[in-house]
Amino acid sequence: MNHQSISFQQAAWKRLRKNKGAVFGLVVICLALLVAVFAYFIAPDPSPYANRIILEIGGSKPGYSQTFIKVKKELDVPETGFFKRLMYGREDRYYHVPINSYTELQDSIVVQKFIDEGVSERQAYHRKDLAEEPITRQTFYVGTDKYGRDILSRLIVGTRVSLSVGMITVIISLSIGLALGSLAGYFRGRTDNFVMWFINVIWSIPTLLLVFAITLALGKGFWQVFIAVGLTMWVSVARLVRGQVLAARELEYVEATRALGYSHMRTIVKHIWPNIMGPVMVIAASNFASAIVIEAGLSFLGVGVQPPQPSWGLMIKENYNFIITQNPMLALAPGFAIMLLVLAFNLLGNGLRDALNVRGRI
């Protein structure tokens, strides 16, 4: 039995590798995971939430370059350890002041501070108030938002929100869906009737309306979005699992477990679940994609992730008015990111469906 399951997995993996769309989706998801984990080491702006505000350069176009002078903050910023930086970023130790030009003197640097296009102001800074290497030049490859924050850095850090919402949503929806679907399909009768009634009640409420209600009950915020989206997406899992368990409970190996006197729980968990995981994995990939879109929609409407934490939906909300003005990339970049990640999960889901041969399996 173990040999058969290993050979089936190997055959499924071989079929999956032949599917170019699924491989592309898998590569994109793996890259997104790496970006999410090491976001603060990759992002040009490693400050918490990539929230370095430089109002003078707000709304800059992609490829914009600016020279800065780094001025020490009044209060000393403590050193940040590796794990703290990995999780929360590193607090800026210097103010980044945009400049047009500078002149180095013995103990000071005189600069023309950039205020606006064609407007500058002469300022002098003592060297003890500056960084060791005070002058730096930065290129904003995707531009800056209206607050002068680097869009690329916020896109990179925002990957965490989308993947976290998807992952927590899938865990919640699979936990509830597997439990209720298995109970309904295995015990049938009154249990099945009650679970199906509950599923139909939840199913009849529009997803976005239910998410709104849960979000308003729990409050706005990061974790509340996870729970709200997860609690609305278990229904499709439960329906699928119920159907699979109904079919599986009539098969010989389940009859054998009953004859051997195994408990219902052991039969469901150790014998039925491993044999219905193919279809469940496919719907999990689909739910992951749906969760990313719902989270982006909630953040766009202002009831999801709250500023200054970067979320792709929130970035579209903050910058969508630029679409019809001079700089559409500010809103299009997070839109493309959402589209690419959702496409990757859908391609992987389709590839899994073909590789696991869901229809012919049970």
CSV table of C-alpha atoms in Angstrom, one decimal:
chain,number,residue,atom,x,y,z
A,1,MET,CA,0.0,0.0,0.0
A,2,ASN,CA,2.8,2.4,0.9
A,3,HIS,CA,4.7,1.5,-2.3
A,4,GLN,CA,1.5,2.2,-4.4
A,5,SER,CA,1.0,5.6,-2.7
A,6,ILE,CA,4.7,6.6,-3.3
A,7,SER,CA,4.4,5.5,-7.0
A,8,PHE,CA,1.2,7.5,-7.4
A,9,GLN,CA,2.8,10.6,-5.9
A,10,GLN,CA,5.8,10.2,-8.2
A,11,ALA,CA,3.6,9.8,-11.2
A,12,ALA,CA,1.6,12.8,-10.2
A,13,TRP,CA,4.7,14.9,-9.8
A,14,LYS,CA,6.0,13.7,-13.2
A,15,ARG,CA,2.7,14.8,-14.8
A,16,LEU,CA,2.8,18.1,-13.0
A,17,ARG,CA,6.3,18.8,-14.2
A,18,LYS,CA,5.2,18.3,-17.8
A,19,ASN,CA,2.5,21.0,-17.4
A,20,LYS,CA,4.3,24.3,-18.3
A,21,GLY,CA,1.6,26.5,-16.9
A,22,ALA,CA,1.7,24.7,-13.5
A,23,VAL,CA,5.5,24.8,-13.4
A,24,PHE,CA,5.3,28.6,-14.1
A,25,GLY,CA,2.8,29.0,-11.3
A,26,LEU,CA,4.9,27.0,-8.9
A,27,VAL,CA,8.0,29.1,-9.7
A,28,VAL,CA,6.1,32.4,-9.2
A,29,ILE,CA,4.7,31.1,-5.9
A,30,CYS,CA,8.2,30.0,-4.7
A,31,LEU,CA,9.7,33.3,-5.7
A,32,ALA,CA,6.9,35.2,-3.9
A,33,LEU,CA,7.5,33.1,-0.8
A,34,LEU,CA,11.2,34.0,-0.8
A,35,VAL,CA,10.4,37.7,-1.4
A,36,ALA,CA,7.9,37.6,1.5
A,37,VAL,CA,10.3,36.0,3.9
A,38,PHE,CA,13.3,38.2,3.1
A,39,ALA,CA,11.3,41.3,2.2
A,40,TYR,CA,13.2,43.7,4.5
A,41,PHE,CA,16.5,42.5,3.2
A,42,ILE,CA,15.5,42.8,-0.5
A,43,ALA,CA,13.5,46.1,-0.3
A,44,PRO,CA,15.4,49.3,-1.1
A,45,ASP,CA,13.6,50.9,1.8
A,46,PRO,CA,14.1,48.5,4.8
A,47,SER,CA,12.3,50.7,7.3
A,48,PRO,CA,9.2,49.1,9.1
A,49,TYR,CA,6.3,48.8,6.6
A,50,ALA,CA,8.6,50.5,4.0
A,51,ASN,CA,7.2,53.7,5.3
A,52,ARG,CA,10.1,56.2,4.7
A,53,ILE,CA,8.1,59.4,3.9
A,54,ILE,CA,9.9,62.0,1.7
A,55,LEU,CA,7.1,64.4,0.7
A,56,GLU,CA,9.2,66.4,-1.7
A,57,ILE,CA,9.5,63.5,-4.1
A,58,GLY,CA,5.9,62.3,-3.9
A,59,GLY,CA,4.2,61.0,-7.1
A,60,SER,CA,7.5,60.5,-9.0
A,61,LYS,CA,7.5,58.4,-12.2
A,62,PRO,CA,9.2,55.0,-12.6
A,63,GLY,CA,13.0,55.3,-13.0
A,64,TYR,CA,13.2,58.6,-11.1
A,65,SER,CA,16.6,59.2,-9.4
A,66,GLN,CA,17.3,61.5,-6.6
A,67,THR,CA,20.4,62.5,-4.5
A,68,PHE,CA,20.0,62.5,-0.7
A,69,ILE,CA,22.0,63.7,2.2
A,70,LYS,CA,21.7,61.5,5.3
A,71,VAL,CA,21.1,63.6,8.5
A,72,LYS,CA,21.3,61.9,11.9
A,73,LYS,CA,18.0,61.7,13.9
A,74,GLU,CA,17.8,63.5,17.2
A,75,LEU,CA,17.3,60.3,19.2
A,76,ASP,CA,19.7,57.4,18.8
A,77,VAL,CA,18.1,54.4,17.1
A,78,PRO,CA,19.1,51.1,18.7
A,79,GLU,CA,20.8,48.4,16.6
A,80,THR,CA,18.4,45.8,15.1
A,81,GLY,CA,19.1,42.1,15.4
A,82,PHE,CA,18.8,39.7,12.5
A,83,PHE,CA,15.4,38.2,13.4
A,84,LYS,CA,13.9,41.5,14.4
A,85,ARG,CA,14.9,42.9,11.1
A,86,LEU,CA,13.6,39.9,9.3
A,87,MET,CA,10.2,40.3,10.9
A,88,TYR,CA,9.8,44.0,11.3
A,89,GLY,CA,12.5,45.8,9.3
A,90,ARG,CA,15.1,48.2,10.6
A,91,GLU,CA,14.3,51.7,11.9
A,92,ASP,CA,16.0,54.5,9.8
A,93,ARG,CA,18.9,56.1,11.7
A,94,TYR,CA,19.0,59.1,9.4
A,95,TYR,CA,16.6,61.5,7.7
A,96,HIS,CA,16.9,61.3,3.9
A,97,VAL,CA,16.9,64.9,2.7
A,98,PRO,CA,16.6,65.3,-1.1
A,99,ILE,CA,19.2,67.7,-2.6
A,100,ASN,CA,20.1,69.1,-6.0
A,101,SER,CA,23.7,69.8,-5.4
A,102,TYR,CA,26.3,69.9,-2.6
A,103,THR,CA,29.6,71.5,-1.7
A,104,GLU,CA,32.0,69.8,0.8
A,105,LEU,CA,33.8,72.1,3.2
A,106,GLN,CA,36.3,71.2,6.0
A,107,ASP,CA,33.8,70.5,8.8
A,108,SER,CA,30.4,70.9,7.0
A,109,ILE,CA,28.5,70.3,3.8
A,110,VAL,CA,26.5,73.0,2.1
A,111,VAL,CA,23.6,71.7,0.0
A,112,GLN,CA,20.8,73.0,-2.2
A,113,LYS,CA,17.8,71.2,-0.7
A,114,PHE,CA,15.3,70.1,-3.2
A,115,ILE,CA,11.8,71.4,-2.4
A,116,ASP,CA,10.0,71.2,-5.7
A,117,GLU,CA,10.7,71.3,-9.5
A,118,GLY,CA,12.9,74.4,-9.9
A,119,VAL,CA,12.6,75.4,-6.2
A,120,SER,CA,15.5,74.8,-3.8
A,121,GLU,CA,16.9,76.1,-0.5
A,122,ARG,CA,20.5,76.5,0.6
A,123,GLN,CA,21.3,74.7,3.9
A,124,ALA,CA,24.5,73.8,5.7
A,125,TYR,CA,25.0,70.6,7.9
A,126,HIS,CA,27.9,70.0,10.3
A,127,ARG,CA,29.7,66.7,9.6
A,128,LYS,CA,29.0,65.4,13.1
A,129,ASP,CA,25.3,65.6,12.3
A,130,LEU,CA,25.6,63.4,9.2
A,131,ALA,CA,26.2,59.8,8.3
A,132,GLU,CA,29.8,58.6,7.7
A,133,GLU,CA,28.9,58.5,4.0
A,134,PRO,CA,26.5,61.4,3.9
A,135,ILE,CA,25.6,61.6,0.2
A,136,THR,CA,23.7,58.8,-1.5
A,137,ARG,CA,21.7,58.5,-4.7
A,138,GLN,CA,18.7,56.3,-5.1
A,139,THR,CA,16.7,55.2,-8.1
A,140,PHE,CA,13.0,54.5,-7.6
A,141,TYR,CA,12.4,51.9,-10.3
A,142,VAL,CA,8.6,51.9,-9.9
A,143,GLY,CA,8.3,55.5,-8.7
A,144,THR,CA,7.0,56.9,-5.4
A,145,ASP,CA,3.5,57.4,-4.0
A,146,LYS,CA,2.0,60.7,-3.0
A,147,TYR,CA,3.9,60.5,0.4
A,148,GLY,CA,7.2,59.9,-1.4
A,149,ARG,CA,7.5,56.3,-0.3
A,150,ASP,CA,9.2,53.8,-2.6
A,151,ILE,CA,6.5,51.8,-4.5
A,152,LEU,CA,8.9,48.9,-5.2
A,153,SER,CA,9.7,48.5,-1.5
A,154,ARG,CA,6.0,48.6,-0.5
A,155,LEU,CA,5.2,46.0,-3.2
A,156,ILE,CA,7.8,43.7,-1.8
A,157,VAL,CA,6.7,44.0,1.8
A,158,GLY,CA,3.0,43.8,0.7
A,159,THR,CA,3.7,40.3,-0.7
A,160,ARG,CA,3.7,39.2,3.0
A,161,VAL,CA,0.1,40.3,3.5
A,162,SER,CA,-1.3,38.6,0.4
A,163,LEU,CA,0.5,35.3,1.0
A,164,SER,CA,-0.3,35.4,4.8
A,165,VAL,CA,-4.0,36.0,4.1
A,166,GLY,CA,-4.0,33.2,1.5
A,167,MET,CA,-2.2,30.7,3.8
A,168,ILE,CA,-4.3,31.4,7.0
A,169,THR,CA,-7.5,31.4,4.9
A,170,VAL,CA,-6.6,28.0,3.5
A,171,ILE,CA,-5.8,26.6,6.9
A,172,ILE,CA,-9.1,27.9,8.4
A,173,SER,CA,-11.2,26.9,5.5
A,174,LEU,CA,-9.6,23.4,5.2
A,175,SER,CA,-10.0,22.8,9.0
A,176,ILE,CA,-13.7,23.7,9.1
A,177,GLY,CA,-14.5,22.3,5.7
A,178,LEU,CA,-12.8,18.9,6.3
A,179,ALA,CA,-14.4,18.5,9.7
A,180,LEU,CA,-18.0,19.4,8.7
A,181,GLY,CA,-17.8,17.8,5.3
A,182,SER,CA,-16.5,14.5,6.7
A,183,LEU,CA,-19.1,14.4,9.4
A,184,ALA,CA,-21.9,15.0,6.9
A,185,GLY,CA,-20.6,12.5,4.4
A,186,TYR,CA,-19.7,9.7,6.8
A,187,PHE,CA,-22.6,9.8,9.3
A,188,ARG,CA,-25.3,10.9,6.8
A,189,GLY,CA,-28.9,11.2,8.2
A,190,ARG,CA,-29.6,14.0,10.6
A,191,THR,CA,-25.9,15.1,10.8
A,192,ASP,CA,-25.8,15.4,7.0
A,193,ASN,CA,-29.1,17.4,7.0
A,194,PHE,CA,-27.9,19.8,9.7
A,195,VAL,CA,-24.5,20.4,8.1
A,196,MET,CA,-26.1,20.9,4.6
A,197,TRP,CA,-28.7,23.3,6.1
A,198,PHE,CA,-25.9,25.3,7.7
A,199,ILE,CA,-23.8,25.3,4.5
A,200,ASN,CA,-26.8,26.5,2.5
A,201,VAL,CA,-27.5,29.3,5.0
A,202,ILE,CA,-23.8,30.5,4.7
A,203,TRP,CA,-23.8,29.9,0.9
A,204,SER,CA,-26.9,32.2,0.5
A,205,ILE,CA,-25.1,35.2,2.0
A,206,PRO,CA,-22.8,37.1,-0.5
A,207,THR,CA,-19.2,36.5,0.4
A,208,LEU,CA,-18.2,40.2,0.5
A,209,LEU,CA,-21.2,41.0,2.8
A,210,LEU,CA,-20.3,38.2,5.2
A,211,VAL,CA,-16.7,39.4,5.2
A,212,PHE,CA,-17.9,42.9,6.0
A,213,ALA,CA,-20.1,41.7,8.8
A,214,ILE,CA,-17.2,39.6,10.4
A,215,THR,CA,-14.7,42.4,9.9
A,216,LEU,CA,-17.0,45.0,11.5
A,217,ALA,CA,-17.6,42.6,14.4
A,218,LEU,CA,-13.9,41.8,15.0
A,219,GLY,CA,-12.7,45.3,14.1
A,220,LYS,CA,-10.4,46.5,11.3
A,221,GLY,CA,-6.9,45.1,11.1
A,222,PHE,CA,-4.3,42.6,10.0
A,223,TRP,CA,-5.5,39.4,11.8
A,224,GLN,CA,-9.1,40.2,11.6
A,225,VAL,CA,-8.9,40.1,7.7
A,226,PHE,CA,-7.4,36.6,7.9
A,227,ILE,CA,-10.2,35.3,10.1
A,228,ALA,CA,-13.0,37.0,8.2
A,229,VAL,CA,-11.8,35.7,4.8
A,230,GLY,CA,-11.1,32.2,6.2
A,231,LEU,CA,-14.6,31.9,7.8
A,232,THR,CA,-16.3,32.6,4.5
A,233,MET,CA,-14.4,30.2,2.3
A,234,TRP,CA,-14.9,26.8,4.1
A,235,VAL,CA,-18.3,26.2,2.4
A,236,SER,CA,-16.9,25.1,-1.0
A,237,VAL,CA,-14.4,22.8,0.8
A,238,ALA,CA,-17.1,21.2,3.0
A,239,ARG,CA,-19.4,20.5,0.0
A,240,LEU,CA,-16.5,18.9,-1.9
A,241,VAL,CA,-15.4,16.8,1.1
A,242,ARG,CA,-18.9,15.7,1.8
A,243,GLY,CA,-19.3,14.3,-1.8
A,244,GLN,CA,-15.9,12.6,-1.7
A,245,VAL,CA,-16.6,11.0,1.7
A,246,LEU,CA,-20.0,9.8,0.6
A,247,ALA,CA,-18.4,8.0,-2.3
A,248,ALA,CA,-15.4,6.7,-0.2
A,249,ARG,CA,-17.5,5.3,2.7
A,250,GLU,CA,-19.0,2.7,0.4
A,251,LEU,CA,-15.6,1.3,-0.8
A,252,GLU,CA,-14.2,-1.9,0.5
A,253,TYR,CA,-11.3,-0.5,2.5
A,254,VAL,CA,-13.7,1.5,4.6
A,255,GLU,CA,-15.9,-1.6,5.1
A,256,ALA,CA,-12.7,-3.4,6.2
A,257,THR,CA,-12.0,-0.8,8.9
A,258,ARG,CA,-15.5,-1.2,10.3
A,259,ALA,CA,-15.0,-5.0,10.3
A,260,LEU,CA,-11.7,-4.6,12.2
A,261,GLY,CA,-13.5,-2.4,14.8
A,262,TYR,CA,-11.7,0.8,14.1
A,263,SER,CA,-13.2,4.0,15.6
A,264,HIS,CA,-15.0,6.4,13.2
A,265,MET,CA,-12.4,9.1,13.8
A,266,ARG,CA,-9.5,6.7,12.9
A,267,THR,CA,-11.4,5.6,9.8
A,268,ILE,CA,-12.0,9.2,8.6
A,269,VAL,CA,-8.6,10.6,9.5
A,270,LYS,CA,-6.2,7.7,8.6
A,271,HIS,CA,-8.1,6.0,5.8
A,272,ILE,CA,-10.5,8.3,4.1
A,273,TRP,CA,-8.7,11.7,4.2
A,274,PRO,CA,-5.4,10.5,2.5
A,275,ASN,CA,-7.5,9.2,-0.4
A,276,ILE,CA,-9.5,12.4,-1.0
A,277,MET,CA,-6.6,14.9,-0.6
A,278,GLY,CA,-6.2,15.3,-4.4
A,279,PRO,CA,-9.5,17.2,-5.0
A,280,VAL,CA,-9.0,19.1,-1.6
A,281,MET,CA,-5.5,20.3,-2.7
A,282,VAL,CA,-7.0,21.6,-6.0
A,283,ILE,CA,-9.7,23.6,-4.2
A,284,ALA,CA,-7.1,24.8,-1.6
A,285,ALA,CA,-5.1,26.4,-4.5
A,286,SER,CA,-8.3,28.0,-5.8
A,287,ASN,CA,-9.2,29.3,-2.4
A,288,PHE,CA,-5.7,30.8,-2.0
A,289,ALA,CA,-6.2,32.8,-5.2
A,290,SER,CA,-9.7,33.9,-4.1
A,291,ALA,CA,-8.4,35.0,-0.7
A,292,ILE,CA,-5.8,37.3,-2.3
A,293,VAL,CA,-8.4,39.0,-4.4
A,294,ILE,CA,-10.9,39.4,-1.5
A,295,GLU,CA,-8.2,40.8,0.8
A,296,ALA,CA,-7.2,43.3,-1.9
A,297,GLY,CA,-10.8,44.3,-2.3
A,298,LEU,CA,-11.3,44.7,1.4
A,299,SER,CA,-8.1,46.8,1.8
A,300,PHE,CA,-9.2,48.9,-1.2
A,301,LEU,CA,-12.6,49.6,0.5
A,302,GLY,CA,-10.8,50.5,3.7
A,303,VAL,CA,-11.9,47.7,6.0
A,304,GLY,CA,-8.8,45.4,5.5
A,305,VAL,CA,-5.2,46.0,6.4
A,306,GLN,CA,-4.8,49.5,7.9
A,307,PRO,CA,-2.1,52.1,6.9
A,308,PRO,CA,0.8,52.4,7.1
A,309,GLN,CA,1.1,48.6,6.6
A,310,PRO,CA,1.5,48.0,2.8
A,311,SER,CA,-1.2,45.9,1.2
A,312,TRP,CA,-1.6,45.7,-2.6
A,313,GLY,CA,-5.3,46.6,-2.4
A,314,LEU,CA,-4.5,49.5,-0.1
A,315,MET,CA,-1.8,50.8,-2.5
A,316,ILE,CA,-4.3,50.8,-5.4
A,317,LYS,CA,-6.7,52.7,-3.1
A,318,GLU,CA,-4.1,55.3,-2.2
A,319,ASN,CA,-2.9,55.8,-5.8
A,320,TYR,CA,-5.8,55.0,-8.1
A,321,ASN,CA,-6.5,58.7,-8.9
A,322,PHE,CA,-3.0,58.8,-10.6
A,323,ILE,CA,-4.4,56.4,-13.3
A,324,ILE,CA,-6.1,59.3,-15.1
A,325,THR,CA,-3.3,61.8,-14.3
A,326,GLN,CA,0.4,61.8,-15.0
A,327,ASN,CA,1.5,58.5,-13.3
A,328,PRO,CA,-0.7,55.4,-13.8
A,329,MET,CA,2.1,53.0,-12.7
A,330,LEU,CA,1.5,53.8,-9.0
A,331,ALA,CA,-1.8,52.0,-9.1
A,332,LEU,CA,-1.1,49.6,-12.0
A,333,ALA,CA,2.0,48.0,-10.3
A,334,PRO,CA,0.1,46.5,-7.3
A,335,GLY,CA,-2.6,45.5,-9.7
A,336,PHE,CA,-0.2,43.6,-11.9
A,337,ALA,CA,1.3,42.0,-8.7
A,338,ILE,CA,-2.2,40.8,-7.6
A,339,MET,CA,-2.9,39.5,-11.2
A,340,LEU,CA,0.4,37.6,-11.4
A,341,LEU,CA,0.0,35.9,-8.0
A,342,VAL,CA,-3.6,34.9,-8.6
A,343,LEU,CA,-2.8,33.6,-12.1
A,344,ALA,CA,0.1,31.5,-10.5
A,345,PHE,CA,-2.2,29.9,-8.0
A,346,ASN,CA,-4.9,29.2,-10.6
A,347,LEU,CA,-2.4,27.7,-13.0
A,348,LEU,CA,-1.0,25.5,-10.2
A,349,GLY,CA,-4.6,24.5,-9.2
A,350,ASN,CA,-5.4,23.4,-12.8
A,351,GLY,CA,-2.0,21.6,-13.0
A,352,LEU,CA,-2.8,19.7,-9.8
A,353,ARG,CA,-6.2,18.8,-11.0
A,354,ASP,CA,-4.7,17.2,-14.1
A,355,ALA,CA,-1.7,15.6,-12.4
A,356,LEU,CA,-3.8,14.0,-9.6
A,357,ASN,CA,-6.4,12.8,-12.1
A,358,VAL,CA,-9.2,13.8,-9.7
A,359,ARG,CA,-12.1,12.4,-11.7
A,360,GLY,CA,-10.6,9.0,-12.1
A,361,ARG,CA,-9.1,8.6,-8.6
A,362,ILE,CA,-12.1,7.7,-6.5
